[in-house]
Coordinates of C-alpha atoms in Angstrom, one line a residue:
Chain A
L35 CA 0.0 0.0 0.0
I36 CA 1.1 3.5 -0.7
K37 CA 1.7 5.7 2.3
L38 CA 0.3 9.3 2.0
G39 CA 1.3 12.1 4.4
V40 CA -1.4 14.7 4.9
F41 CA -1.0 17.8 7.0
D42 CA -2.8 20.8 8.2
S43 CA -2.4 23.5 10.8
G44 CA -4.9 21.6 12.9
L45 CA -8.3 20.0 12.4
G46 CA -9.5 21.6 9.2
G47 CA -7.5 19.2 7.0
L48 CA -9.8 16.4 8.1
T49 CA -12.2 17.5 5.3
V50 CA -9.3 16.7 2.9
Y51 CA -8.5 13.5 4.7
R52 CA -12.1 12.4 4.4
A53 CA -12.2 13.1 0.6
L54 CA -8.9 11.2 0.2
R55 CA -10.1 8.3 2.2
K56 CA -13.2 8.2 -0.1
S57 CA -11.4 8.4 -3.5
I58 CA -8.3 6.4 -2.5
P59 CA -9.4 3.7 -0.1
Y60 CA -6.3 1.6 -0.7
A61 CA -3.7 3.9 0.8
N62 CA -2.3 4.2 4.3
I63 CA -2.8 7.8 5.4
L64 CA -0.7 9.5 8.1
Y65 CA -2.5 12.7 9.1
L66 CA -0.5 15.4 11.0
G67 CA -2.3 18.3 12.6
D68 CA 0.1 21.1 13.9
T69 CA -2.2 21.9 16.8
A70 CA 0.6 23.3 18.9
R71 CA 1.0 26.2 16.5
V72 CA -2.5 26.4 14.9
P73 CA -3.8 28.6 13.2
Y74 CA -1.6 29.4 10.2
G75 CA -4.1 31.8 8.7
T76 CA -3.1 34.8 10.7
K77 CA 0.7 34.2 10.5
S78 CA 3.3 35.5 8.0
A79 CA 4.5 33.7 4.9
A80 CA 7.9 33.2 6.4
T81 CA 6.6 31.6 9.6
V82 CA 4.0 29.4 7.8
T83 CA 6.7 28.2 5.3
R84 CA 9.1 27.4 8.2
Y85 CA 6.4 25.3 9.9
A86 CA 5.4 23.6 6.7
L87 CA 9.1 22.7 6.0
E88 CA 9.5 21.2 9.4
I89 CA 6.4 19.1 8.9
V90 CA 7.3 17.8 5.4
H91 CA 10.7 16.8 6.7
Y92 CA 9.1 15.0 9.6
L93 CA 6.7 13.2 7.2
I94 CA 9.5 12.2 4.8
D95 CA 11.3 10.7 7.8
R96 CA 8.2 8.7 8.4
E97 CA 8.6 7.4 4.9
V98 CA 5.5 8.8 3.2
E99 CA 5.6 8.5 -0.6
A100 CA 3.5 11.6 -1.4
I101 CA 2.4 14.6 0.7
V102 CA -0.9 16.5 0.6
V103 CA -0.8 20.0 2.0
A104 CA -4.4 20.0 3.3
C105 CA -4.2 23.6 4.5
N106 CA -5.0 26.5 2.3
T107 CA -2.7 28.9 4.0
A108 CA 0.3 26.6 3.8
S109 CA -0.6 25.8 0.2
A110 CA -0.9 29.5 -0.6
F111 CA 2.4 30.5 1.0
A112 CA 4.7 27.5 0.8
M113 CA 4.0 25.2 -2.2
E114 CA 6.9 26.4 -4.3
C115 CA 9.4 26.0 -1.5
L116 CA 8.0 22.6 -0.5
R117 CA 8.2 21.3 -4.0
K118 CA 11.8 22.5 -4.3
T119 CA 13.0 20.8 -1.2
C120 CA 10.9 17.6 -1.2
K121 CA 12.0 14.4 -2.9
V122 CA 8.4 13.1 -2.9
P123 CA 5.5 14.7 -4.8
V124 CA 3.7 17.4 -3.0
F125 CA 0.0 18.3 -3.6
G126 CA -1.6 21.5 -2.4
V127 CA -5.3 22.5 -2.3
V128 CA -5.1 25.8 -4.1
E129 CA -4.4 24.6 -7.7
P130 CA -7.2 22.0 -7.7
G131 CA -9.6 24.5 -6.3
A132 CA -8.6 27.1 -8.9
K133 CA -9.0 24.6 -11.7
A134 CA -12.5 23.6 -10.5
A135 CA -13.6 27.2 -10.2
V136 CA -12.5 28.1 -13.7
K137 CA -14.3 25.0 -15.0
A138 CA -17.5 25.9 -13.1
T139 CA -17.9 29.6 -13.7
R140 CA -20.4 30.6 -16.4
N141 CA -20.2 34.4 -16.2
G142 CA -16.4 34.5 -15.5
V143 CA -16.7 36.1 -12.1
V144 CA -15.3 34.0 -9.2
G145 CA -15.2 34.7 -5.5
V146 CA -12.6 33.2 -3.1
V147 CA -13.1 33.2 0.7
G148 CA -10.3 32.1 3.1
T149 CA -8.1 33.2 5.9
R150 CA -6.3 36.5 5.8
G151 CA -3.1 34.7 4.9
T152 CA -4.6 32.8 2.0
V153 CA -6.5 35.8 0.6
F154 CA -3.6 38.3 0.9
S155 CA -1.1 35.8 -0.5
G156 CA -2.8 36.2 -3.8
A157 CA -2.3 32.5 -4.5
Y158 CA -5.8 31.7 -5.7
Q159 CA -6.0 34.9 -7.7
R160 CA -2.7 33.9 -9.5
A161 CA -3.7 30.3 -10.0
I162 CA -7.1 31.3 -11.5
K163 CA -5.5 34.0 -13.8
E164 CA -2.9 31.5 -15.0
L165 CA -5.7 29.2 -16.1
S166 CA -7.8 31.8 -17.6
S167 CA -6.8 35.5 -17.8
S168 CA -10.4 36.6 -18.6
V169 CA -11.9 35.3 -15.3
E170 CA -12.4 38.1 -12.7
V171 CA -11.6 37.2 -9.1
F172 CA -12.9 38.8 -5.9
T173 CA -11.8 37.8 -2.5
E174 CA -12.9 38.2 1.1
P175 CA -11.1 37.0 4.3
C176 CA -13.6 35.5 6.8
P177 CA -11.8 35.2 10.1
L178 CA -14.9 34.4 12.2
F179 CA -15.9 31.3 10.1
V180 CA -13.3 29.1 11.8
P181 CA -14.3 29.8 15.4
L182 CA -18.0 29.6 14.4
V183 CA -17.3 26.1 13.0
E184 CA -15.3 25.1 16.1
E185 CA -18.2 26.3 18.3
G186 CA -20.5 24.0 16.2
W187 CA -22.8 27.0 15.5
F188 CA -23.9 25.7 12.1
D189 CA -27.5 26.6 11.9
E190 CA -27.6 29.8 14.0
E191 CA -28.9 33.3 13.3
I192 CA -25.4 34.7 14.3
T193 CA -23.7 32.5 11.7
Y194 CA -26.0 33.7 9.0
E195 CA -25.4 37.3 10.0
V196 CA -21.6 36.9 9.9
A197 CA -21.9 35.2 6.5
Y198 CA -24.1 38.0 5.1
R199 CA -21.5 40.5 6.3
Y200 CA -18.6 38.7 4.7
L201 CA -20.3 37.5 1.6
G202 CA -22.3 40.7 0.8
P203 CA -19.5 42.3 -1.2
L204 CA -19.1 39.1 -3.3
I205 CA -22.8 38.9 -4.0
A206 CA -22.7 42.5 -5.1
K207 CA -19.9 41.6 -7.6
K208 CA -22.2 38.9 -9.0
V209 CA -19.8 36.0 -8.5
D210 CA -21.4 32.8 -9.8
T211 CA -18.8 30.5 -8.3
L212 CA -17.3 30.7 -4.8
V213 CA -14.1 28.9 -3.8
L214 CA -14.3 27.7 -0.1
G215 CA -10.6 28.4 0.4
C216 CA -10.2 27.2 3.9
T217 CA -10.7 23.6 5.0
H218 CA -13.1 24.6 7.8
Y219 CA -15.6 26.3 5.4
P220 CA -17.2 23.2 3.8
L221 CA -18.8 22.7 7.2
L222 CA -20.7 26.0 6.7
K223 CA -21.8 24.9 3.2
D224 CA -25.5 25.1 4.0
V225 CA -25.2 28.6 5.5
I226 CA -23.0 29.9 2.7
S227 CA -25.2 28.4 0.0
R228 CA -28.3 30.0 1.5
V229 CA -26.6 33.4 1.8
M230 CA -25.1 33.3 -1.7
G231 CA -28.2 31.9 -3.4
G232 CA -28.7 28.4 -4.9
D233 CA -27.3 29.4 -8.3
V234 CA -23.8 30.0 -7.0
V235 CA -21.5 27.0 -7.3
L236 CA -19.5 26.3 -4.2
I237 CA -16.0 24.8 -4.8
D238 CA -14.7 22.5 -2.0
S239 CA -11.0 22.1 -2.6
A240 CA -11.0 18.9 -0.6
D241 CA -12.8 16.9 -3.3
E242 CA -10.8 18.4 -6.2
T243 CA -7.5 17.7 -4.4
S244 CA -8.4 14.1 -3.8
F245 CA -9.2 13.6 -7.5
E246 CA -5.9 15.0 -8.5
V247 CA -4.0 12.8 -6.0
K248 CA -5.9 9.8 -7.2
D249 CA -5.2 10.6 -10.9
Y250 CA -1.5 10.9 -10.1
L251 CA -1.3 7.6 -8.3
E252 CA -3.3 5.8 -11.0
C253 CA -1.1 7.1 -13.7
G254 CA 1.9 5.8 -11.8
G255 CA 0.1 2.4 -11.5
R256 CA 0.3 2.6 -7.7
L257 CA -3.4 1.9 -7.0
K258 CA -3.6 -1.8 -7.7
D259 CA -4.0 -3.0 -4.2
Q260 CA -7.4 -4.1 -3.2
E261 CA -6.7 -4.1 0.5
L262 CA -8.1 -1.1 2.4
G263 CA -5.6 1.3 3.9
G264 CA -5.2 2.3 7.5
D265 CA -5.0 5.7 9.2
Q266 CA -2.7 7.2 11.8
F267 CA -3.6 10.6 13.3
E268 CA -0.9 12.7 14.9
V269 CA -0.9 16.1 16.5
T270 CA 1.7 18.4 18.0
D271 CA -0.3 19.4 21.0
S272 CA -2.3 17.3 23.4
P273 CA -4.6 14.9 21.5
S274 CA -7.7 15.4 23.6
R275 CA -9.2 18.5 22.0
F276 CA -8.3 17.2 18.5
A277 CA -10.2 14.0 19.2
D278 CA -13.2 16.1 20.5
V279 CA -13.5 18.6 17.8
G280 CA -12.5 16.0 15.2
R281 CA -15.9 14.6 15.7
I282 CA -17.4 17.7 14.0
F283 CA -15.4 16.9 10.9
L284 CA -15.7 13.1 10.7
D285 CA -19.0 12.2 12.3
R286 CA -17.1 9.6 14.2
N287 CA -14.8 9.3 17.2
L288 CA -11.1 9.5 16.6
E289 CA -10.0 6.8 19.0
E290 CA -6.2 6.9 18.7
V291 CA -4.5 10.2 18.3
F292 CA -0.8 10.5 19.1
Q293 CA 1.2 13.5 20.1
V294 CA 4.5 14.0 18.2
N295 CA 7.3 16.5 18.0
V296 CA 8.0 17.8 14.5
T297 CA 10.8 20.2 15.5
E298 CA 13.1 17.6 17.1
G299 CA 15.4 17.4 14.0
E300 CA 17.8 20.1 12.9
E301 CA 16.3 23.5 12.7
V302 CA 14.9 24.2 9.3
D303 CA 15.9 27.4 7.6
G304 CA 13.6 28.4 4.7
S305 CA 15.0 31.8 4.4
D306 CA 17.1 31.2 1.3
L307 CA 14.6 29.1 -0.6
Chain B
L848 CA 15.4 52.5 35.7
I849 CA 14.0 49.1 36.4
K850 CA 13.5 46.8 33.4
L851 CA 10.2 44.9 33.3
G852 CA 9.5 42.0 30.9
V853 CA 5.9 41.6 29.9
F854 CA 4.7 38.8 27.7
D855 CA 1.5 37.6 26.1
S856 CA 0.6 35.0 23.4
G857 CA 0.1 38.0 21.1
L858 CA -1.4 41.4 21.2
G859 CA -3.9 41.1 24.0
G860 CA -1.3 41.8 26.6
L861 CA -1.0 45.3 25.3
T862 CA -4.0 46.1 27.6
V863 CA -1.7 45.1 30.5
Y864 CA 1.2 47.0 29.0
R865 CA -1.0 50.1 28.9
A866 CA -2.0 49.8 32.5
L867 CA 1.6 49.2 33.6
R868 CA 2.8 52.2 31.6
K869 CA 0.2 54.3 33.3
S870 CA 0.9 53.2 36.9
I871 CA 4.7 52.8 36.5
P872 CA 5.9 55.5 34.1
Y873 CA 9.5 55.2 35.4
A874 CA 10.3 51.7 34.2
N875 CA 11.7 50.4 30.9
I876 CA 9.3 47.8 29.5
L877 CA 10.2 45.0 27.1
Y878 CA 7.0 43.6 25.6
L879 CA 7.1 40.2 23.9
G880 CA 4.2 38.9 21.9
D881 CA 4.5 35.2 20.9
T882 CA 2.7 35.9 17.6
A883 CA 4.2 32.9 15.8
R884 CA 2.3 30.6 18.2
V885 CA -0.7 32.6 19.1
P886 CA -3.3 31.8 20.5
Y887 CA -2.6 30.0 23.8
G888 CA -6.3 29.8 24.8
T889 CA -7.0 26.7 22.7
K890 CA -3.8 24.8 23.6
S891 CA -3.0 22.3 26.4
A892 CA -1.5 23.1 29.8
A893 CA 1.8 21.3 28.8
T894 CA 2.2 23.2 25.6
V895 CA 1.4 26.6 27.0
T896 CA 3.7 26.0 29.9
R897 CA 6.5 25.0 27.6
Y898 CA 6.0 28.2 25.5
A899 CA 5.9 30.4 28.7
L900 CA 9.1 28.8 30.0
E901 CA 10.9 29.5 26.7
I902 CA 9.8 33.1 26.9
V903 CA 10.8 33.8 30.5
H904 CA 14.2 32.3 29.8
Y905 CA 14.5 34.6 26.9
L906 CA 13.4 37.6 28.9
I907 CA 15.8 36.8 31.7
D908 CA 18.6 36.6 29.2
R909 CA 17.6 40.1 28.2
E910 CA 18.1 41.1 31.8
V911 CA 14.7 42.0 32.9
E912 CA 14.3 42.3 36.7
A913 CA 10.7 41.3 37.0
I914 CA 8.3 39.5 34.6
V915 CA 4.6 40.1 34.1
V916 CA 2.7 37.3 32.5
A917 CA 0.1 39.5 30.7
C918 CA -1.8 36.5 29.3
N919 CA -4.6 34.9 31.3
T920 CA -4.1 31.4 29.8
A921 CA -0.4 31.4 30.6
S922 CA -1.1 32.7 34.1
A923 CA -3.7 30.1 34.6
F924 CA -1.6 27.2 33.5
A925 CA 2.0 28.1 34.2
M926 CA 2.4 30.4 37.2
E927 CA 3.6 27.8 39.6
C928 CA 6.1 26.4 37.2
L929 CA 7.4 29.9 36.2
R930 CA 7.8 30.9 39.8
K931 CA 9.7 27.8 40.6
T932 CA 12.2 28.2 37.7
C933 CA 12.7 32.0 37.6
K934 CA 15.2 33.9 39.6
V935 CA 13.2 37.1 39.2
P936 CA 9.8 37.9 40.5
V937 CA 6.9 36.8 38.2
F938 CA 3.5 38.4 38.3
G939 CA 0.4 36.9 36.7
V940 CA -3.0 38.4 35.9
V941 CA -5.2 35.7 37.6
E942 CA -4.5 36.5 41.3
P943 CA -5.0 40.3 41.0
G944 CA -8.2 39.7 39.1
A945 CA -9.5 37.2 41.6
K946 CA -8.6 39.6 44.5
A947 CA -10.5 42.5 42.9
A948 CA -13.5 40.3 42.2
V949 CA -13.8 39.1 45.8
K950 CA -13.5 42.7 47.0
A951 CA -16.1 43.9 44.5
T952 CA -18.9 41.3 44.9
R953 CA -21.8 42.3 47.1
N954 CA -23.9 39.1 46.7
G955 CA -21.1 36.7 46.6
V956 CA -21.7 35.5 43.1
V957 CA -18.9 36.1 40.6
G958 CA -18.7 35.3 36.9
V959 CA -15.5 34.6 35.0
V960 CA -15.2 34.7 31.2
G961 CA -12.0 33.8 29.3
T962 CA -10.6 31.3 26.8
R963 CA -11.3 27.7 27.0
G964 CA -7.9 27.1 28.5
T965 CA -8.3 29.7 31.3
V966 CA -11.8 28.6 32.2
F967 CA -11.1 24.8 32.2
S968 CA -7.8 25.2 34.1
G969 CA -10.0 26.2 37.1
A970 CA -7.3 28.8 38.1
Y971 CA -9.7 31.7 38.7
Q972 CA -12.1 29.4 40.5
R973 CA -9.3 28.2 42.8
A974 CA -7.9 31.7 43.4
I975 CA -11.3 33.1 44.3
K976 CA -12.1 30.2 46.6
E977 CA -8.8 30.6 48.4
L978 CA -9.6 34.2 49.2
S979 CA -13.2 33.5 50.2
S980 CA -14.7 30.1 50.3
S981 CA -18.2 31.5 50.5
V982 CA -18.1 33.2 47.1
E983 CA -19.8 31.2 44.3
V984 CA -18.0 31.2 40.9
F985 CA -19.6 30.6 37.5
T986 CA -17.6 30.5 34.3
E987 CA -18.1 30.7 30.5
P988 CA -15.5 30.3 27.8
C989 CA -16.1 32.9 25.0
P990 CA -14.0 31.8 22.0
L991 CA -15.6 34.3 19.6
F992 CA -14.7 37.4 21.6
V993 CA -11.1 37.5 20.5
P994 CA -11.8 37.3 16.7
L995 CA -14.6 39.9 17.1
V996 CA -12.1 42.3 18.8
E997 CA -9.5 41.6 16.1
E998 CA -12.1 42.4 13.4
G999 CA -12.7 45.7 15.2
W1000 CA -16.5 44.9 15.5
F1001 CA -17.0 46.7 18.8
D1002 CA -20.4 48.3 18.3
E1003 CA -22.1 45.8 16.0
E1004 CA -25.4 43.9 16.3
I1005 CA -23.5 40.6 15.8
T1006 CA -21.2 41.3 18.7
Y1007 CA -24.2 42.0 21.0
E1008 CA -25.8 38.7 19.9
V1009 CA -22.7 36.7 20.6
A1010 CA -22.3 38.4 24.0
Y1011 CA -26.0 37.6 24.9
R1012 CA -25.4 34.0 24.0
Y1013 CA -22.2 33.6 26.1
L1014 CA -23.3 35.8 29.0
G1015 CA -26.9 34.7 29.3
P1016 CA -26.1 31.8 31.6
L1017 CA -24.1 34.1 33.9
I1018 CA -27.0 36.6 34.0
A1019 CA -29.3 33.8 35.0
K1020 CA -27.0 33.0 37.9
K1021 CA -27.3 36.6 39.1
V1022 CA -23.5 37.3 39.1
D1023 CA -22.9 40.9 40.3
T1024 CA -19.2 40.9 39.4
L1025 CA -17.7 39.6 36.2
V1026 CA -14.0 39.0 35.7
L1027 CA -12.8 39.8 32.1
G1028 CA -10.3 36.9 32.2
C1029 CA -8.8 37.4 28.8
T1030 CA -6.7 40.5 27.9
H1031 CA -8.8 41.1 24.7
Y1032 CA -12.1 41.4 26.5
P1033 CA -11.6 44.9 28.0
L1034 CA -12.0 46.1 24.5
L1035 CA -15.6 44.8 24.6
K1036 CA -16.3 46.4 27.9
D1037 CA -19.1 48.6 26.5
V1038 CA -20.9 45.6 24.9
I1039 CA -20.4 43.4 27.9
S1040 CA -21.6 46.0 30.3
R1041 CA -24.7 46.7 28.3
V1042 CA -25.5 43.0 28.1
M1043 CA -24.8 42.3 31.8
G1044 CA -26.5 45.4 33.0
G1045 CA -25.0 48.5 34.6
D1046 CA -25.1 47.0 38.1
V1047 CA -22.6 44.3 37.3
V1048 CA -19.0 45.3 38.1
L1049 CA -16.5 44.4 35.4
I1050 CA -13.0 43.4 36.6
D1051 CA -10.2 44.2 34.2
S1052 CA -7.2 42.3 35.4
A1053 CA -4.9 44.6 33.6
D1054 CA -5.4 47.5 36.1
E1055 CA -5.3 45.2 39.1
T1056 CA -2.1 43.6 38.0
S1057 CA -0.4 46.9 37.4
F1058 CA -1.3 48.1 40.9
E1059 CA 0.2 44.9 42.3
V1060 CA 3.4 45.3 40.4
K1061 CA 3.6 48.9 41.4
D1062 CA 3.1 48.0 45.1
Y1063 CA 5.9 45.4 44.9
L1064 CA 8.4 47.8 43.3
E1065 CA 7.5 50.6 45.7
C1066 CA 8.0 48.3 48.7
G1067 CA 11.4 47.4 47.3
G1068 CA 12.2 51.1 47.0
R1069 CA 12.8 50.6 43.3
L1070 CA 10.6 53.5 42.0
K1071 CA 12.6 56.5 42.9
D1072 CA 13.6 57.5 39.4
Q1073 CA 11.8 60.5 38.0
E1074 CA 12.9 59.7 34.4
L1075 CA 10.3 58.3 32.1
G1076 CA 10.9 54.7 30.9
G1077 CA 11.2 53.5 27.3
D1078 CA 9.5 50.7 25.5
Q1079 CA 10.6 47.9 23.3
F1080 CA 8.1 45.8 21.4
E1081 CA 9.1 42.3 20.2
V1082 CA 7.2 39.6 18.4
T1083 CA 8.0 36.0 17.3
D1084 CA 6.3 36.4 13.9
S1085 CA 6.5 39.2 11.3
P1086 CA 5.9 42.6 13.0
S1087 CA 3.5 44.0 10.4
R1088 CA 0.2 42.6 11.6
F1089 CA 1.2 43.2 15.2
A1090 CA 1.8 46.9 14.4
D1091 CA -1.5 47.1 12.6
V1092 CA -3.8 45.4 15.1
G1093 CA -1.8 47.0 17.9
R1094 CA -3.5 50.2 17.0
I1095 CA -6.8 48.8 18.2
F1096 CA -5.2 48.3 21.7
L1097 CA -3.1 51.4 22.1
D1098 CA -4.8 54.1 20.0
R1099 CA -1.5 54.9 18.5
N1100 CA 0.9 53.5 16.0
L1101 CA 3.6 51.1 17.1
E1102 CA 6.5 52.3 15.0
E1103 CA 9.2 50.0 15.9
V1104 CA 8.4 46.3 16.4
F1105 CA 11.2 43.7 16.2
Q1106 CA 11.0 40.1 15.3
V1107 CA 13.0 37.8 17.6
N1108 CA 13.5 34.1 18.1
V1109 CA 12.7 32.8 21.7
T1110 CA 13.4 29.2 20.9
E1111 CA 17.1 29.6 19.9
G1112 CA 18.5 28.5 23.3
E1113 CA 18.5 25.0 24.6
E1114 CA 15.2 23.3 24.4
V1115 CA 13.2 23.8 27.6
D1116 CA 11.7 20.8 29.2
G1117 CA 8.9 21.6 31.6
S1118 CA 7.7 18.0 32.0
D1119 CA 9.3 17.3 35.4
L1120 CA 8.5 20.6 37.0

């Protein structure tokens, strides 16, 4: 069985894990949540890149054969650097999301929501423009969405009001496709869809990314096993809260979650990359 | 001039800095915001204690003569450990807040709001009970308050609704005194006061802590200088966002903010403390 490494700043990447598990049942998946340093979305490019480098080195030491960066902020800031330094293929969530958005839009006006880091990095904007320079892109950072998800306030008046506030400017721009550029946001799909209107297509990068990883592995002839793969969940802070909140993402209990140290090796210097 | 070290997980401790600067104008203050690992409020006791130990070692290397832990979560989890390992006096925000609450309550029913970490640590509950075993304490974690402050949504319908939701149970318990057990919350004083009702006394640990530090320094005869002290602001992530959001806390621009590394020394092991 192939061994995939999947990482996120914390829990959000479990939406990507879930999509991968569904499209690629015959892989072992090692999921690493950097809960001791979560969130990445408010931090600088340099700091997020340093953290991502530490984690991919850790995952490579654990002998993964491909890595999925299941975090929009890390994908937005660090992909180039990670690809340069890694000897295994690295997949991010930004490119697949951008591709799906360009395919889905009918009027050529796409919205992107995400953390401050993701939005201000310009990564989605660049990826979409590269695919189709005629598509217009409008963005909004939505910093309250993550804590609303983690409170479990999915069907609350407050959540609708916050969503109206953030999404209003995108509705005004008449976007017909909205990229959910943060792994927590698919959990607010119902709220976001009601606020945006049923005609607006919501792009969940998790699904798109899992298809891309699957295509790659199939091309390489790596998906012949019929045996189902196993999971290992690891975090950098105490496992208890991860297991608790993980339930919101997976609809099941995470029984075994292990705490690990990803900074034990040599210090990683990403400054000259 | 005495040199004080003040630290917080990020920006929130600037409310404590501001109170210290007001009560103790004749001290040099070195403020350290651990913005590369912010927030502490969702992390475990062990991780927060490890971070706090790294920072106090850093501050002691910078020759501070006393340390103020301007972060409720770090004060709640790590005070005992910090006091055991530090050769300089260490002040937290929990004890002064608890003392002020016990003094202020008329009906003996006190509420405490803070991060999950602060509330579930039980530190305020213990500190209040130690001062007066007859005082009843009720607590509520309010995870959305910090992002609301950082959005600058101070006088918004949404903020009132979130406040009603969190504070409703405390109103039902008829608390007459409410400890703002997170350094961001004083910025929501107007909202919280309107929701709780004007009779409820709000305790801002920042003021109380600065009085305690001042008393200590005056007892030691250390406050004779008439010269005004200077400030140094340091952060562990890129300074730009700190300087931006810092404006919300200080009503002025932070012109010079330096990025530093607090983990450069030997790794700190707090496990056997």
